[in-house]
PDB file of C-alpha atoms in Angstrom:
ATOM      1  CA  UNK A   1     102.773  90.174 106.991  1.00  0.00           C
ATOM      2  CA  UNK A   2     101.862  90.898 110.577  1.00  0.00           C
ATOM      3  CA  UNK A   3     104.356  91.323 113.429  1.00  0.00           C
ATOM      4  CA  UNK A   4     103.874  88.965 116.378  1.00  0.00           C
ATOM      5  CA  UNK A   5     103.733  91.879 118.796  1.00  0.00           C
ATOM      6  CA  UNK A   6     101.053  93.591 116.708  1.00  0.00           C
ATOM      7  CA  UNK A   7      98.971  90.425 116.590  1.00  0.00           C
ATOM      8  CA  UNK A   8      99.320  89.986 120.344  1.00  0.00           C
ATOM      9  CA  UNK A   9      98.177  93.535 121.018  1.00  0.00           C
ATOM     10  CA  UNK A  10      95.076  93.188 118.873  1.00  0.00           C
ATOM     11  CA  UNK A  11      93.851  89.669 119.571  1.00  0.00           C
ATOM     12  CA  UNK A  12      91.605  90.843 122.382  1.00  0.00           C
ATOM     13  CA  UNK A  13      89.721  93.155 120.040  1.00  0.00           C
ATOM     14  CA  UNK A  14      87.708  90.203 118.722  1.00  0.00           C
ATOM     15  CA  UNK A  15      84.158  90.071 120.047  1.00  0.00           C
ATOM     16  CA  UNK A  16      82.646  86.587 120.443  1.00  0.00           C
ATOM     17  CA  UNK A  17      79.281  88.018 119.465  1.00  0.00           C
ATOM     18  CA  UNK A  18      80.565  88.212 115.903  1.00  0.00           C
ATOM     19  CA  UNK A  19      82.245  91.585 115.462  1.00  0.00           C
ATOM     20  CA  UNK A  20      85.665  91.942 113.867  1.00  0.00           C
ATOM     21  CA  UNK A  21      88.075  94.788 114.372  1.00  0.00           C
ATOM     22  CA  UNK A  22      89.586  96.539 111.334  1.00  0.00           C
ATOM     23  CA  UNK A  23      92.741  94.506 111.978  1.00  0.00           C
ATOM     24  CA  UNK A  24      90.883  91.199 111.697  1.00  0.00           C
ATOM     25  CA  UNK A  25      89.251  92.363 108.472  1.00  0.00           C
ATOM     26  CA  UNK A  26      92.660  93.349 107.088  1.00  0.00           C
ATOM     27  CA  UNK A  27      93.916  89.807 107.656  1.00  0.00           C
ATOM     28  CA  UNK A  28      90.818  88.333 106.022  1.00  0.00           C
ATOM     29  CA  UNK A  29      91.085  90.806 103.144  1.00  0.00           C
ATOM     30  CA  UNK A  30      94.689  89.797 102.553  1.00  0.00           C
ATOM     31  CA  UNK A  31      93.626  86.146 102.346  1.00  0.00           C
ATOM     32  CA  UNK A  32      90.729  87.026 100.041  1.00  0.00           C
ATOM     33  CA  UNK A  33      93.051  88.969  97.729  1.00  0.00           C
ATOM     34  CA  UNK A  34      95.245  85.896  97.364  1.00  0.00           C
ATOM     35  CA  UNK A  35      92.164  83.907  96.397  1.00  0.00           C
ATOM     36  CA  UNK A  36      91.131  86.566  93.884  1.00  0.00           C
ATOM     37  CA  UNK A  37      94.571  86.457  92.298  1.00  0.00           C
ATOM     38  CA  UNK A  38      94.393  82.680  92.015  1.00  0.00           C
ATOM     39  CA  UNK A  39      90.929  82.912  90.474  1.00  0.00           C
ATOM     40  CA  UNK A  40      92.110  85.463  87.922  1.00  0.00           C
ATOM     41  CA  UNK A  41      95.013  83.218  86.887  1.00  0.00           C
ATOM     42  CA  UNK A  42      92.734  80.193  86.438  1.00  0.00           C
ATOM     43  CA  UNK A  43      90.140  82.190  84.499  1.00  0.00           C
ATOM     44  CA  UNK A  44      92.850  83.663  82.264  1.00  0.00           C
ATOM     45  CA  UNK A  45      93.853  80.129  81.319  1.00  0.00           C
ATOM     46  CA  UNK A  46      90.219  79.162  80.700  1.00  0.00           C
ATOM     47  CA  UNK A  47      89.439  82.178  78.526  1.00  0.00           C
ATOM     48  CA  UNK A  48      92.809  82.656  76.878  1.00  0.00           C
ATOM     49  CA  UNK A  49      92.596  86.348  77.800  1.00  0.00           C
ATOM     50  CA  UNK A  50      94.007  88.489  80.568  1.00  0.00           C
ATOM     51  CA  UNK A  51      91.614  88.414  83.505  1.00  0.00           C
ATOM     52  CA  UNK A  52      91.856  90.407  86.722  1.00  0.00           C
ATOM     53  CA  UNK A  53      89.716  90.129  89.814  1.00  0.00           C
ATOM     54  CA  UNK A  54      89.763  92.973  92.318  1.00  0.00           C
ATOM     55  CA  UNK A  55      88.332  92.843  95.817  1.00  0.00           C
ATOM     56  CA  UNK A  56      87.751  96.492  96.756  1.00  0.00           C
ATOM     57  CA  UNK A  57      85.932  95.693  99.989  1.00  0.00           C
ATOM     58  CA  UNK A  58      85.481  92.887 102.520  1.00  0.00           C
ATOM     59  CA  UNK A  59      83.204  93.175 105.515  1.00  0.00           C
ATOM     60  CA  UNK A  60      81.429  91.165 108.192  1.00  0.00           C
ATOM     61  CA  UNK A  61      77.631  91.304 107.993  1.00  0.00           C
ATOM     62  CA  UNK A  62      74.789  89.676 109.887  1.00  0.00           C
ATOM     63  CA  UNK A  63      73.043  87.134 107.680  1.00  0.00           C
ATOM     64  CA  UNK A  64      69.789  88.881 108.571  1.00  0.00           C
ATOM     65  CA  UNK A  65      71.000  92.013 106.760  1.00  0.00           C
ATOM     66  CA  UNK A  66      72.232  90.353 103.569  1.00  0.00           C
ATOM     67  CA  UNK A  67      69.114  90.680 101.487  1.00  0.00           C
ATOM     68  CA  UNK A  68      68.689  94.360 102.343  1.00  0.00           C
ATOM     69  CA  UNK A  69      72.312  95.292 101.706  1.00  0.00           C
ATOM     70  CA  UNK A  70      73.181  93.317  98.574  1.00  0.00           C
ATOM     71  CA  UNK A  71      69.963  92.951  96.612  1.00  0.00           C
ATOM     72  CA  UNK A  72      66.476  94.349  96.600  1.00  0.00           C
ATOM     73  CA  UNK A  73      63.863  91.992  98.097  1.00  0.00           C
ATOM     74  CA  UNK A  74      62.334  91.284  94.687  1.00  0.00           C
ATOM     75  CA  UNK A  75      65.502  91.273  92.558  1.00  0.00           C
ATOM     76  CA  UNK A  76      66.457  87.979  90.932  1.00  0.00           C
ATOM     77  CA  UNK A  77      70.114  87.072  91.280  1.00  0.00           C
ATOM     78  CA  UNK A  78      72.292  84.249  90.033  1.00  0.00           C
ATOM     79  CA  UNK A  79      74.212  82.340  92.705  1.00  0.00           C
ATOM     80  CA  UNK A  80      76.758  79.571  92.353  1.00  0.00           C
ATOM     81  CA  UNK A  81      77.195  77.904  95.716  1.00  0.00           C
ATOM     82  CA  UNK A  82      78.925  75.021  97.458  1.00  0.00           C
ATOM     83  CA  UNK A  83      79.552  73.724 100.952  1.00  0.00           C
ATOM     84  CA  UNK A  84      82.940  73.112 102.531  1.00  0.00           C
ATOM     85  CA  UNK A  85      83.847  70.901 105.462  1.00  0.00           C
ATOM     86  CA  UNK A  86      86.904  70.317 107.625  1.00  0.00           C
ATOM     87  CA  UNK A  87      88.165  72.005 110.777  1.00  0.00           C
ATOM     88  CA  UNK A  88      86.087  74.941 109.618  1.00  0.00           C
ATOM     89  CA  UNK A  89      82.847  74.448 107.731  1.00  0.00           C
ATOM     90  CA  UNK A  90      80.162  76.494 106.086  1.00  0.00           C
ATOM     91  CA  UNK A  91      78.680  77.607 102.796  1.00  0.00           C
ATOM     92  CA  UNK A  92      80.128  79.812 100.098  1.00  0.00           C
ATOM     93  CA  UNK A  93      78.336  81.661  97.302  1.00  0.00           C
ATOM     94  CA  UNK A  94      79.275  83.827  94.359  1.00  0.00           C
ATOM     95  CA  UNK A  95      76.301  86.028  93.557  1.00  0.00           C
ATOM     96  CA  UNK A  96      75.706  88.446  90.705  1.00  0.00           C
ATOM     97  CA  UNK A  97      72.785  90.099  89.002  1.00  0.00           C
ATOM     98  CA  UNK A  98      71.060  88.172  86.232  1.00  0.00           C
ATOM     99  CA  UNK A  99      72.295  90.811  83.781  1.00  0.00           C
ATOM    100  CA  UNK A 100      75.905  90.263  84.859  1.00  0.00           C
ATOM    101  CA  UNK A 101      75.468  86.500  84.637  1.00  0.00           C
ATOM    102  CA  UNK A 102      74.181  86.802  81.083  1.00  0.00           C
ATOM    103  CA  UNK A 103      77.078  89.076  80.128  1.00  0.00           C
ATOM    104  CA  UNK A 104      79.535  86.544  81.535  1.00  0.00           C
ATOM    105  CA  UNK A 105      77.869  83.751  79.569  1.00  0.00           C
ATOM    106  CA  UNK A 106      78.132  85.810  76.392  1.00  0.00           C
ATOM    107  CA  UNK A 107      81.865  86.339  76.974  1.00  0.00           C
ATOM    108  CA  UNK A 108      82.417  82.621  77.523  1.00  0.00           C
ATOM    109  CA  UNK A 109      80.424  81.621  74.444  1.00  0.00           C
ATOM    110  CA  UNK A 110      82.037  84.215  72.202  1.00  0.00           C
ATOM    111  CA  UNK A 111      85.485  83.009  73.250  1.00  0.00           C
ATOM    112  CA  UNK A 112      84.971  79.262  72.980  1.00  0.00           C
ATOM    113  CA  UNK A 113      81.880  78.538  70.907  1.00  0.00           C
ATOM    114  CA  UNK A 114      81.267  81.410  68.512  1.00  0.00           C
ATOM    115  CA  UNK A 115      77.783  82.355  67.307  1.00  0.00           C
ATOM    116  CA  UNK A 116      74.921  80.355  68.759  1.00  0.00           C
ATOM    117  CA  UNK A 117      71.146  80.554  68.778  1.00  0.00           C
ATOM    118  CA  UNK A 118      69.535  81.853  71.964  1.00  0.00           C
ATOM    119  CA  UNK A 119      67.918  78.455  72.651  1.00  0.00           C
ATOM    120  CA  UNK A 120      71.347  76.838  72.483  1.00  0.00           C
ATOM    121  CA  UNK A 121      72.799  79.466  74.788  1.00  0.00           C
ATOM    122  CA  UNK A 122      70.007  78.940  77.320  1.00  0.00           C
ATOM    123  CA  UNK A 123      70.712  75.198  77.394  1.00  0.00           C
ATOM    124  CA  UNK A 124      74.366  75.558  78.360  1.00  0.00           C
ATOM    125  CA  UNK A 125      74.358  78.858  80.286  1.00  0.00           C
ATOM    126  CA  UNK A 126      74.085  77.339  83.756  1.00  0.00           C
ATOM    127  CA  UNK A 127      76.831  74.808  83.050  1.00  0.00           C
ATOM    128  CA  UNK A 128      79.172  77.618  82.023  1.00  0.00           C
ATOM    129  CA  UNK A 129      78.309  79.697  85.073  1.00  0.00           C
ATOM    130  CA  UNK A 130      78.847  76.734  87.404  1.00  0.00           C
ATOM    131  CA  UNK A 131      82.245  76.076  85.811  1.00  0.00           C
ATOM    132  CA  UNK A 132      83.384  79.655  86.337  1.00  0.00           C
ATOM    133  CA  UNK A 133      81.773  79.889  89.770  1.00  0.00           C
ATOM    134  CA  UNK A 134      83.526  76.720  90.870  1.00  0.00           C
ATOM    135  CA  UNK A 135      86.865  78.227  89.825  1.00  0.00           C
ATOM    136  CA  UNK A 136      86.173  81.430  91.755  1.00  0.00           C
ATOM    137  CA  UNK A 137      84.901  79.792  94.933  1.00  0.00           C
ATOM    138  CA  UNK A 138      87.550  77.053  94.933  1.00  0.00           C
ATOM    139  CA  UNK A 139      90.283  79.658  94.485  1.00  0.00           C
ATOM    140  CA  UNK A 140      89.063  81.598  97.507  1.00  0.00           C
ATOM    141  CA  UNK A 141      88.762  78.439  99.605  1.00  0.00           C
ATOM    142  CA  UNK A 142      92.177  77.164  98.489  1.00  0.00           C
ATOM    143  CA  UNK A 143      93.712  80.435  99.664  1.00  0.00           C
ATOM    144  CA  UNK A 144      92.061  80.015 103.063  1.00  0.00           C
ATOM    145  CA  UNK A 145      93.093  76.358 103.182  1.00  0.00           C
ATOM    146  CA  UNK A 146      96.716  77.240 102.464  1.00  0.00           C
ATOM    147  CA  UNK A 147      96.763  80.031 105.059  1.00  0.00           C
ATOM    148  CA  UNK A 148      95.415  77.791 107.841  1.00  0.00           C
ATOM    149  CA  UNK A 149      97.165  74.610 106.625  1.00  0.00           C
ATOM    150  CA  UNK A 150      93.921  72.662 106.696  1.00  0.00           C
ATOM    151  CA  UNK A 151      92.121  70.737 103.936  1.00  0.00           C
ATOM    152  CA  UNK A 152      88.609  71.976 103.167  1.00  0.00           C
ATOM    153  CA  UNK A 153      86.749  69.384 101.049  1.00  0.00           C
ATOM    154  CA  UNK A 154      83.845  70.807  99.068  1.00  0.00           C
ATOM    155  CA  UNK A 155      80.569  69.561  97.649  1.00  0.00           C
ATOM    156  CA  UNK A 156      79.736  69.645  93.961  1.00  0.00           C
ATOM    157  CA  UNK A 157      78.763  73.247  93.142  1.00  0.00           C
ATOM    158  CA  UNK A 158      75.193  74.113  92.225  1.00  0.00           C
ATOM    159  CA  UNK A 159      73.433  77.142  90.790  1.00  0.00           C
ATOM    160  CA  UNK A 160      70.234  78.973  91.634  1.00  0.00           C
ATOM    161  CA  UNK A 161      68.296  81.814  90.016  1.00  0.00           C
ATOM    162  CA  UNK A 162      66.045  83.389  92.608  1.00  0.00           C
ATOM    163  CA  UNK A 163      65.769  86.204  95.116  1.00  0.00           C
ATOM    164  CA  UNK A 164      68.755  86.290  97.458  1.00  0.00           C
ATOM    165  CA  UNK A 165      66.606  85.691 100.524  1.00  0.00           C
ATOM    166  CA  UNK A 166      65.094  82.575  98.953  1.00  0.00           C
ATOM    167  CA  UNK A 167      68.551  81.220  98.092  1.00  0.00           C
ATOM    168  CA  UNK A 168      69.772  81.739 101.658  1.00  0.00           C
ATOM    169  CA  UNK A 169      66.631  80.031 102.972  1.00  0.00           C
ATOM    170  CA  UNK A 170      67.349  77.108 100.640  1.00  0.00           C
ATOM    171  CA  UNK A 171      70.871  76.724 101.990  1.00  0.00           C
ATOM    172  CA  UNK A 172      69.637  76.917 105.556  1.00  0.00           C
ATOM    173  CA  UNK A 173      67.045  74.214 104.942  1.00  0.00           C
ATOM    174  CA  UNK A 174      69.308  71.939 102.919  1.00  0.00           C
ATOM    175  CA  UNK A 175      72.493  72.162 104.948  1.00  0.00           C
ATOM    176  CA  UNK A 176      71.100  73.111 108.359  1.00  0.00           C
ATOM    177  CA  UNK A 177      73.086  76.359 108.305  1.00  0.00           C
ATOM    178  CA  UNK A 178      72.747  78.193 111.603  1.00  0.00           C
ATOM    179  CA  UNK A 179      75.664  80.622 111.576  1.00  0.00           C
ATOM    180  CA  UNK A 180      74.657  84.247 112.014  1.00  0.00           C
ATOM    181  CA  UNK A 181      77.500  86.106 110.290  1.00  0.00           C
ATOM    182  CA  UNK A 182      78.851  86.265 106.763  1.00  0.00           C
ATOM    183  CA  UNK A 183      82.148  87.523 105.367  1.00  0.00           C
ATOM    184  CA  UNK A 184      81.284  89.433 102.205  1.00  0.00           C
ATOM    185  CA  UNK A 185      83.877  90.218  99.544  1.00  0.00           C
ATOM    186  CA  UNK A 186      82.896  92.553  96.749  1.00  0.00           C
ATOM    187  CA  UNK A 187      84.407  91.361  93.455  1.00  0.00           C
ATOM    188  CA  UNK A 188      85.083  93.092  90.162  1.00  0.00           C
ATOM    189  CA  UNK A 189      85.982  90.724  87.338  1.00  0.00           C
ATOM    190  CA  UNK A 190      87.653  92.293  84.307  1.00  0.00           C
ATOM    191  CA  UNK A 191      88.283  90.419  81.051  1.00  0.00           C
ATOM    192  CA  UNK A 192      90.670  92.092  78.611  1.00  0.00           C
ATOM    193  CA  UNK A 193      88.306  91.567  75.676  1.00  0.00           C
ATOM    194  CA  UNK A 194      85.336  93.120  77.505  1.00  0.00           C
ATOM    195  CA  UNK A 195      85.017  96.829  78.220  1.00  0.00           C
ATOM    196  CA  UNK A 196      82.840  96.431  81.310  1.00  0.00           C
ATOM    197  CA  UNK A 197      83.844  94.977  84.663  1.00  0.00           C
ATOM    198  CA  UNK A 198      81.542  92.291  86.031  1.00  0.00           C
ATOM    199  CA  UNK A 199      80.512  92.988  89.592  1.00  0.00           C
ATOM    200  CA  UNK A 200      79.497  90.426  92.174  1.00  0.00           C
ATOM    201  CA  UNK A 201      79.956  89.301  95.758  1.00  0.00           C
ATOM    202  CA  UNK A 202      81.606  86.255  97.274  1.00  0.00           C
ATOM    203  CA  UNK A 203      79.800  85.314 100.476  1.00  0.00           C
ATOM    204  CA  UNK A 204      81.449  83.090 103.065  1.00  0.00           C
ATOM    205  CA  UNK A 205      78.884  81.895 105.611  1.00  0.00           C
ATOM    206  CA  UNK A 206      80.738  80.001 108.343  1.00  0.00           C
ATOM    207  CA  UNK A 207      78.968  77.543 110.587  1.00  0.00           C
ATOM    208  CA  UNK A 208      78.756  78.427 114.315  1.00  0.00           C
ATOM    209  CA  UNK A 209      82.215  78.593 115.925  1.00  0.00           C
ATOM    210  CA  UNK A 210      83.942  78.288 112.538  1.00  0.00           C
ATOM    211  CA  UNK A 211      84.635  82.024 112.338  1.00  0.00           C
ATOM    212  CA  UNK A 212      86.551  82.026 115.620  1.00  0.00           C
ATOM    213  CA  UNK A 213      88.357  78.834 114.538  1.00  0.00           C
ATOM    214  CA  UNK A 214      89.334  80.491 111.271  1.00  0.00           C
ATOM    215  CA  UNK A 215      90.696  83.568 113.039  1.00  0.00           C
ATOM    216  CA  UNK A 216      92.560  81.395 115.508  1.00  0.00           C
ATOM    217  CA  UNK A 217      94.235  79.451 112.712  1.00  0.00           C
ATOM    218  CA  UNK A 218      95.091  82.702 110.932  1.00  0.00           C
ATOM    219  CA  UNK A 219      96.921  83.661 114.120  1.00  0.00           C
ATOM    220  CA  UNK A 220      94.817  86.667 115.062  1.00  0.00           C
ATOM    221  CA  UNK A 221      92.671  85.240 117.841  1.00  0.00           C
TER     222      UNK A 221
END
């Protein structure tokens, strides 16, 4: 929890061009960690196993740098995405490598459905990923919504398998996204029955002016 005097001293550190001070990122990271905890609780109930979700890093990145920093230009990724509206608006994605997506599908199928043929797995894989992705993204957004005391209605989530740059271009064309910054949260999902953690990134891409509105409602701008 931040002291009023500390917030007052640091408000002016925000740069309207889109740069956040370490203090602003700390506030965002605290909110993101709440969302990760909520996601872990919901996924634990879904899987019937202990699930943890850590967020080791959150940072502000230009959207023009995303494809270079989080995926190679030719690497295929899996992305579950949705759009949110309200006093702040934008797009949100949970991206992971195709290998991680397949591992997550295998965990879900093993827990709930048992042995299946590969053709059967392929038919339901995207539905499973969308279900889990919706839980993750909604948990993050619900944490933000609670912190700013503002409802953030969302669209029905969708999924894409493509290069990250192509997915971002799709969102820009479909939703008219013109914001130039993204809040990126690295995620590590751990399921008790699985020895490996599942890495990914939650990307919050606010529409123009929504980032400053978000910070203002968080009390740091």
